[in-house]
PDB file of C-alpha atoms in Angstrom:
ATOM      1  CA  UNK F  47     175.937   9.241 191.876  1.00 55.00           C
ATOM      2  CA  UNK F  48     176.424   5.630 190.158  1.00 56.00           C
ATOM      3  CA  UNK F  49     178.173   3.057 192.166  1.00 60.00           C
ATOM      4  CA  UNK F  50     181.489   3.332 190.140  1.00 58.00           C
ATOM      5  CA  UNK F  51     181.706   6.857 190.968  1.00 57.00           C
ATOM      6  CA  UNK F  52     180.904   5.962 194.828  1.00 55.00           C
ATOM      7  CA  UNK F  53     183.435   3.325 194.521  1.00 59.00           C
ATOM      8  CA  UNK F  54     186.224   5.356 193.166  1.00 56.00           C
ATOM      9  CA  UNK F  55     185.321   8.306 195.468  1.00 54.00           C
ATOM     10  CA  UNK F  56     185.650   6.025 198.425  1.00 56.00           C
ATOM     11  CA  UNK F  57     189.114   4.749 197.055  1.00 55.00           C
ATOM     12  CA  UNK F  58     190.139   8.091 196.856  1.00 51.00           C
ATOM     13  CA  UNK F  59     189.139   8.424 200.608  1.00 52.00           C
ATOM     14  CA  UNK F  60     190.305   5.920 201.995  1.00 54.00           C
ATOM     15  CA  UNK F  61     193.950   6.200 200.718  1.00 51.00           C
ATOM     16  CA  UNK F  62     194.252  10.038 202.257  1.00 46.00           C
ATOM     17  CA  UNK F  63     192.860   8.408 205.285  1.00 47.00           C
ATOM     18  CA  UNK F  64     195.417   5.901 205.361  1.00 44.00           C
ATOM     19  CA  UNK F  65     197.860   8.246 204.198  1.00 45.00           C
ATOM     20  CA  UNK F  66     197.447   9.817 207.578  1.00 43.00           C
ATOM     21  CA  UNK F  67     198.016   6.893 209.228  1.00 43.00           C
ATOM     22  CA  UNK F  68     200.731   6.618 207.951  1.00 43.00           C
ATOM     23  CA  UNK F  69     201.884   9.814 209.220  1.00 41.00           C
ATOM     24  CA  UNK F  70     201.046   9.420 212.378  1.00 41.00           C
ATOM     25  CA  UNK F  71     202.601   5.939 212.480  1.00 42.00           C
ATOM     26  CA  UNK F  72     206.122   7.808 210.936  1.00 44.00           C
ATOM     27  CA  UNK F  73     205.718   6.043 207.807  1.00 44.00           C
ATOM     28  CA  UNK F  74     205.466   8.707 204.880  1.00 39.00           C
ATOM     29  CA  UNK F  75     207.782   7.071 202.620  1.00 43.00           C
ATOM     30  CA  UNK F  76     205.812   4.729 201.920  1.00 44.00           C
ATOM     31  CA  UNK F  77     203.124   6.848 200.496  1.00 41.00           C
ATOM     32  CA  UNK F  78     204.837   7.791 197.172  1.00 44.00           C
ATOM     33  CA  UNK F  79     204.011   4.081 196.120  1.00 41.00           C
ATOM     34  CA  UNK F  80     200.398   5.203 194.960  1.00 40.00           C
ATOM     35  CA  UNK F  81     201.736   7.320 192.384  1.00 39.00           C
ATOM     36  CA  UNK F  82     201.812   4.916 188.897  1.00 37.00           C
ATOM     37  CA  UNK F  83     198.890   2.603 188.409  1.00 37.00           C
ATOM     38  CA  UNK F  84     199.691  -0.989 186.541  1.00 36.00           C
ATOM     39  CA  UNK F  85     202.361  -0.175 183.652  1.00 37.00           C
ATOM     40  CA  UNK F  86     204.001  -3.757 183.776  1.00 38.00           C
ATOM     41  CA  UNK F  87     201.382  -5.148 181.602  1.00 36.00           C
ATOM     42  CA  UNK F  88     202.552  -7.111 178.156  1.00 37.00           C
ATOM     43  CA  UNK F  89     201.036  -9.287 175.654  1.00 38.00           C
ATOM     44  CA  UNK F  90     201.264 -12.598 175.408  1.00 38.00           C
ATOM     45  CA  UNK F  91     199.779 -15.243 173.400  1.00 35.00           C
ATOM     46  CA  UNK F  92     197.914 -18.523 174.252  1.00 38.00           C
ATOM     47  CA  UNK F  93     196.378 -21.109 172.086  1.00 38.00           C
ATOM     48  CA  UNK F  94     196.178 -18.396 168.962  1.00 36.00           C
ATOM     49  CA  UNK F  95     194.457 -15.862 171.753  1.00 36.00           C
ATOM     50  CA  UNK F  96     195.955 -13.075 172.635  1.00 37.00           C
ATOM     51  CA  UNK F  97     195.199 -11.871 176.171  1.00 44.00           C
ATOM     52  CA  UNK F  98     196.789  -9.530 178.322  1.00 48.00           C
ATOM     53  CA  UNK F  99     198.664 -10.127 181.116  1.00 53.00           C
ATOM     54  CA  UNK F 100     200.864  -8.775 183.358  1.00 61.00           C
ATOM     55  CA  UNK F 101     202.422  -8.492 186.870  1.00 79.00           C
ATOM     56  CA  UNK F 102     201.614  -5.631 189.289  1.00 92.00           C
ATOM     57  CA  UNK F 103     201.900  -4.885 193.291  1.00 94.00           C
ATOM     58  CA  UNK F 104     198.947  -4.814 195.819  1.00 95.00           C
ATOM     59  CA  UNK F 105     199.157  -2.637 198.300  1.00 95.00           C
ATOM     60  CA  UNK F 106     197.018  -3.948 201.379  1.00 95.00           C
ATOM     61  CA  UNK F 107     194.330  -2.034 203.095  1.00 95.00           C
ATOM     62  CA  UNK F 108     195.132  -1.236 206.692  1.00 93.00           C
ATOM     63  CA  UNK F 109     192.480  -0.738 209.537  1.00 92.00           C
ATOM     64  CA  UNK F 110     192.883   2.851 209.840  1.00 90.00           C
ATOM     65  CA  UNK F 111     189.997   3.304 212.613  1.00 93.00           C
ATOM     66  CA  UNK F 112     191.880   0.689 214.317  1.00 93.00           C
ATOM     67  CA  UNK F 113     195.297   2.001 214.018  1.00 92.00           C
ATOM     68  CA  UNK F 114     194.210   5.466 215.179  1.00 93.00           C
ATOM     69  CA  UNK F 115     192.496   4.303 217.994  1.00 95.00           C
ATOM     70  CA  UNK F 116     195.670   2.720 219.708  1.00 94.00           C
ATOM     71  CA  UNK F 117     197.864   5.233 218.454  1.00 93.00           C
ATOM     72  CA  UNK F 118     195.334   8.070 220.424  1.00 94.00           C
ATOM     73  CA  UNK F 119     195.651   5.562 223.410  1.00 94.00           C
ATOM     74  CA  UNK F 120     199.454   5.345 222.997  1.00 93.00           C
ATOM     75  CA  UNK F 121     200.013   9.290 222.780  1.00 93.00           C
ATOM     76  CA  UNK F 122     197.612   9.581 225.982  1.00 94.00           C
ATOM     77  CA  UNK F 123     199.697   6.741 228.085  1.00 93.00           C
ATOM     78  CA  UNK F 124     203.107   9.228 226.721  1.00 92.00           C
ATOM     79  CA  UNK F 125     201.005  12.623 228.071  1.00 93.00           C
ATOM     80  CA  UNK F 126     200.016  11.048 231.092  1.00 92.00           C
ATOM     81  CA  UNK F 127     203.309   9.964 232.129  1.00 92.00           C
ATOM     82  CA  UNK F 128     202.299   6.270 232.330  1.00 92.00           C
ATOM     83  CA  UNK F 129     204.769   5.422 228.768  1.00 92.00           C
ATOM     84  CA  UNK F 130     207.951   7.651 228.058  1.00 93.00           C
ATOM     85  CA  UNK F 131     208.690   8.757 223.913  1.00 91.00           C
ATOM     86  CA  UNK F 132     210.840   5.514 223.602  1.00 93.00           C
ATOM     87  CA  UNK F 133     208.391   2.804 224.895  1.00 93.00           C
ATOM     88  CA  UNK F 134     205.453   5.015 222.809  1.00 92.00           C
ATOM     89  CA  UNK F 135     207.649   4.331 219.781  1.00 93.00           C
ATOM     90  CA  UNK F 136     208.454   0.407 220.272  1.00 94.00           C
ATOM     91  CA  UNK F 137     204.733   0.422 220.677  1.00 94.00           C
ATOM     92  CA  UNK F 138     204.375   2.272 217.401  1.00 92.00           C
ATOM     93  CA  UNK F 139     206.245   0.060 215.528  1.00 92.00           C
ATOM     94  CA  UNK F 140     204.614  -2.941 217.326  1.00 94.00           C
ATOM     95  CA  UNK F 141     201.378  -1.620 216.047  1.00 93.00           C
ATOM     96  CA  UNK F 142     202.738  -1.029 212.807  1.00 91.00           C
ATOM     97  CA  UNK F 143     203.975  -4.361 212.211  1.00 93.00           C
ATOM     98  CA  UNK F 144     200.567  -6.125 213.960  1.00 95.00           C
ATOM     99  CA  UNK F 145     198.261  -4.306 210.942  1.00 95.00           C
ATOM    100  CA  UNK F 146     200.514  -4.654 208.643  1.00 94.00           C
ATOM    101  CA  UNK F 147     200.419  -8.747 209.160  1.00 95.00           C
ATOM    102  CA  UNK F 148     196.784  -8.475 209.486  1.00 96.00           C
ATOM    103  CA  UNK F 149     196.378  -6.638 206.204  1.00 96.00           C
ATOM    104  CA  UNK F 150     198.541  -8.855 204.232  1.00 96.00           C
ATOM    105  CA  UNK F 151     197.288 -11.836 205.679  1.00 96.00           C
ATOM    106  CA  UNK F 152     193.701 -10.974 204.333  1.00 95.00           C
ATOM    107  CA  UNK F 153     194.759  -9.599 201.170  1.00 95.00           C
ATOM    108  CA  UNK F 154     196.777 -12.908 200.341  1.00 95.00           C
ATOM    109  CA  UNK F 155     193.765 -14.656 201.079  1.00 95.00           C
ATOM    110  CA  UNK F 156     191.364 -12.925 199.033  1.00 94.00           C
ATOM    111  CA  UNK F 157     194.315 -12.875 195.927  1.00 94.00           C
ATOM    112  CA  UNK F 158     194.451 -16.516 196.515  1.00 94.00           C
ATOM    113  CA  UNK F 159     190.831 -16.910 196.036  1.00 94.00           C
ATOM    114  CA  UNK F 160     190.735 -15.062 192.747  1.00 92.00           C
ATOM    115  CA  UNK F 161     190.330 -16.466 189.795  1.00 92.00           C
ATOM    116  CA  UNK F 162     193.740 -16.094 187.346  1.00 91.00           C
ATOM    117  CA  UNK F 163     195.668 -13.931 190.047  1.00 93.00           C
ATOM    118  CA  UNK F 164     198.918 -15.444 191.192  1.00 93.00           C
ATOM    119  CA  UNK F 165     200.427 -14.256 194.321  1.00 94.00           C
ATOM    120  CA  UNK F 166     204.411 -13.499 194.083  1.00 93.00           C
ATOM    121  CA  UNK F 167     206.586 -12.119 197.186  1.00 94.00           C
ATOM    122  CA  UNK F 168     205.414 -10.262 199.861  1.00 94.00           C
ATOM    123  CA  UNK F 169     207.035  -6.767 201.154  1.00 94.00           C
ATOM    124  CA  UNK F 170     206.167  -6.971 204.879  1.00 92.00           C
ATOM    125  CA  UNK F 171     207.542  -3.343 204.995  1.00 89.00           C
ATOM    126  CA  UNK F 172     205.413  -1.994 202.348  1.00 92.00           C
ATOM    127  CA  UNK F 173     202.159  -3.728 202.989  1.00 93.00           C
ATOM    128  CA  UNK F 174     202.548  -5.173 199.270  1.00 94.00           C
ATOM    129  CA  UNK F 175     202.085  -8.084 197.516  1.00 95.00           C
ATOM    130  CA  UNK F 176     202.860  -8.925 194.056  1.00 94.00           C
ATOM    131  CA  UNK F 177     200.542 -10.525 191.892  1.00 95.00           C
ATOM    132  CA  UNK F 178     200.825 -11.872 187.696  1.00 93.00           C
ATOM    133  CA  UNK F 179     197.894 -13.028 185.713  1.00 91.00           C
ATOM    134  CA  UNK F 180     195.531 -11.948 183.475  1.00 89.00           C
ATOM    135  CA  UNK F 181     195.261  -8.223 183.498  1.00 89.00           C
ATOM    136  CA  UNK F 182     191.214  -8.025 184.202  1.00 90.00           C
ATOM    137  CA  UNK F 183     191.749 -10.455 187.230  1.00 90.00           C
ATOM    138  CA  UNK F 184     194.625  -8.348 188.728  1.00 91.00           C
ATOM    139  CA  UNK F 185     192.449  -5.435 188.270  1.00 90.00           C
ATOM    140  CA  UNK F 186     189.146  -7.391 189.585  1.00 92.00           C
ATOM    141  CA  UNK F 187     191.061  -7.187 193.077  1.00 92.00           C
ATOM    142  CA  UNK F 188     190.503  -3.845 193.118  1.00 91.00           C
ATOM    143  CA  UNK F 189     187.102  -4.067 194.113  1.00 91.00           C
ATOM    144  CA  UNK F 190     188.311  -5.610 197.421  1.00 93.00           C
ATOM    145  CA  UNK F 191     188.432  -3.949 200.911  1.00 93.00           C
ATOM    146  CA  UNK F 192     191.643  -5.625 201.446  1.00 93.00           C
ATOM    147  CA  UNK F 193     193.153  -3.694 198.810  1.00 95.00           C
ATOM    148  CA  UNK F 194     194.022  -0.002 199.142  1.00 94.00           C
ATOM    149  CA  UNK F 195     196.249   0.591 195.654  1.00 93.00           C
ATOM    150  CA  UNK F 196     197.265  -1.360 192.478  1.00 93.00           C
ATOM    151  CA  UNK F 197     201.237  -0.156 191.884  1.00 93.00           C
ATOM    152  CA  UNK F 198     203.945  -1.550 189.407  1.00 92.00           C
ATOM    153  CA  UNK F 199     206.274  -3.736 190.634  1.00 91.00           C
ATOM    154  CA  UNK F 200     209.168  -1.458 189.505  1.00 90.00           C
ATOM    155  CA  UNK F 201     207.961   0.736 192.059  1.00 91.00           C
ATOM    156  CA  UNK F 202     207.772  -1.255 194.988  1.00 91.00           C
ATOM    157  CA  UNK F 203     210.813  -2.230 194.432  1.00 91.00           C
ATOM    158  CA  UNK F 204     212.434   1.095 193.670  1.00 90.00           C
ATOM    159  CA  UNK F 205     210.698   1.760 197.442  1.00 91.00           C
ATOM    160  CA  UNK F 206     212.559  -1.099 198.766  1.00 90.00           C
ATOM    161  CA  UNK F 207     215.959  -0.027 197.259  1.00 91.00           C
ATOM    162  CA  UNK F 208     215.660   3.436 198.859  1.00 91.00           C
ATOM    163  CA  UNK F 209     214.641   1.983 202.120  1.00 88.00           C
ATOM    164  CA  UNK F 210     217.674  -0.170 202.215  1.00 89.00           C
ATOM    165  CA  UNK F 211     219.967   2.574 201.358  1.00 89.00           C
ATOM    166  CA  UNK F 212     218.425   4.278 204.181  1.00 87.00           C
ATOM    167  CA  UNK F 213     219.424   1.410 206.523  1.00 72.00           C
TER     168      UNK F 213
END
């Protein structure tokens, strides 16, 4: 196999593995966000170029290993008797929130650090950022292991409008 192919087929692995995670951590709506790739894209025109350019939403690459490892050690404390179901899910949501930080953090940085990419607002909730540049540097970030999926804004924030209708 080429390396593209390896790259994509890792991709693909790596978002059912965190997928799971997310399971386990209670968070499956937040898996329909992988669903549309980059459709916010338009043309625009500079100095009688045109390039394209466009905004789209990051979704940040969690430690998975990580996450599952403490989540195996939380559900062992709850069996054991040591944590009851309501401390194991403050913890949960502890652990949640202490990846999610992580992940963002790093991703931010390595956005930051590319090359036409300008980072937008963060959705601590989603794991997202958004980013707007030029279209081949937004999708240059994919190559990062900070980065688990490239998503239209519209849909991260249709995801936030359902989760605070939830509330």
């Amino acid at each position: 196999m080429d390396d593209s192919t390896l790259k994509n087929r890792r991709r693909f692995l790596e978002s059912v593995s965190v997928g799971g995670a997310m399971l386990l951590a209670g968070c499956t709506d937040q898996l329909s966000l992988g669903e549309s790739d980059l459709s916010n894209s338009q043309n625009g025109s500079q100095e009688g170029t045109t390039e394209a350019t466009g905004d789209a939403a990051v979704i940040a690459a969690l430690d998975r290993e990580a996450i599952q490892k403490e989540q195996a050690a939380i559900q062992k404390d709850v069996q054991n008797g040591d944590m009851n179901r309501t401390e194991a899910r403050t913890k949960m949501v502890e652990l949640q929130e202490k990846y999610v930080t992580q992940a963002i953090d790093s991703l931010t940085g390595t956005l930051q650090e590319t090359d036409g990419v300008t980072v937008g607002k963060t959705y601590q909730s989603l794991a997202a950022v958004t980013v707007e540049g030029d279209a081949g540097a937004i999708l240059s970030v994919l190559d990062s292991d900070n980065v688990n999926a490239l998503v239209s804004v519209a849909d991260v924030e249709a995801q936030v409008k359902r989760q605070q209708t939830q509330a």
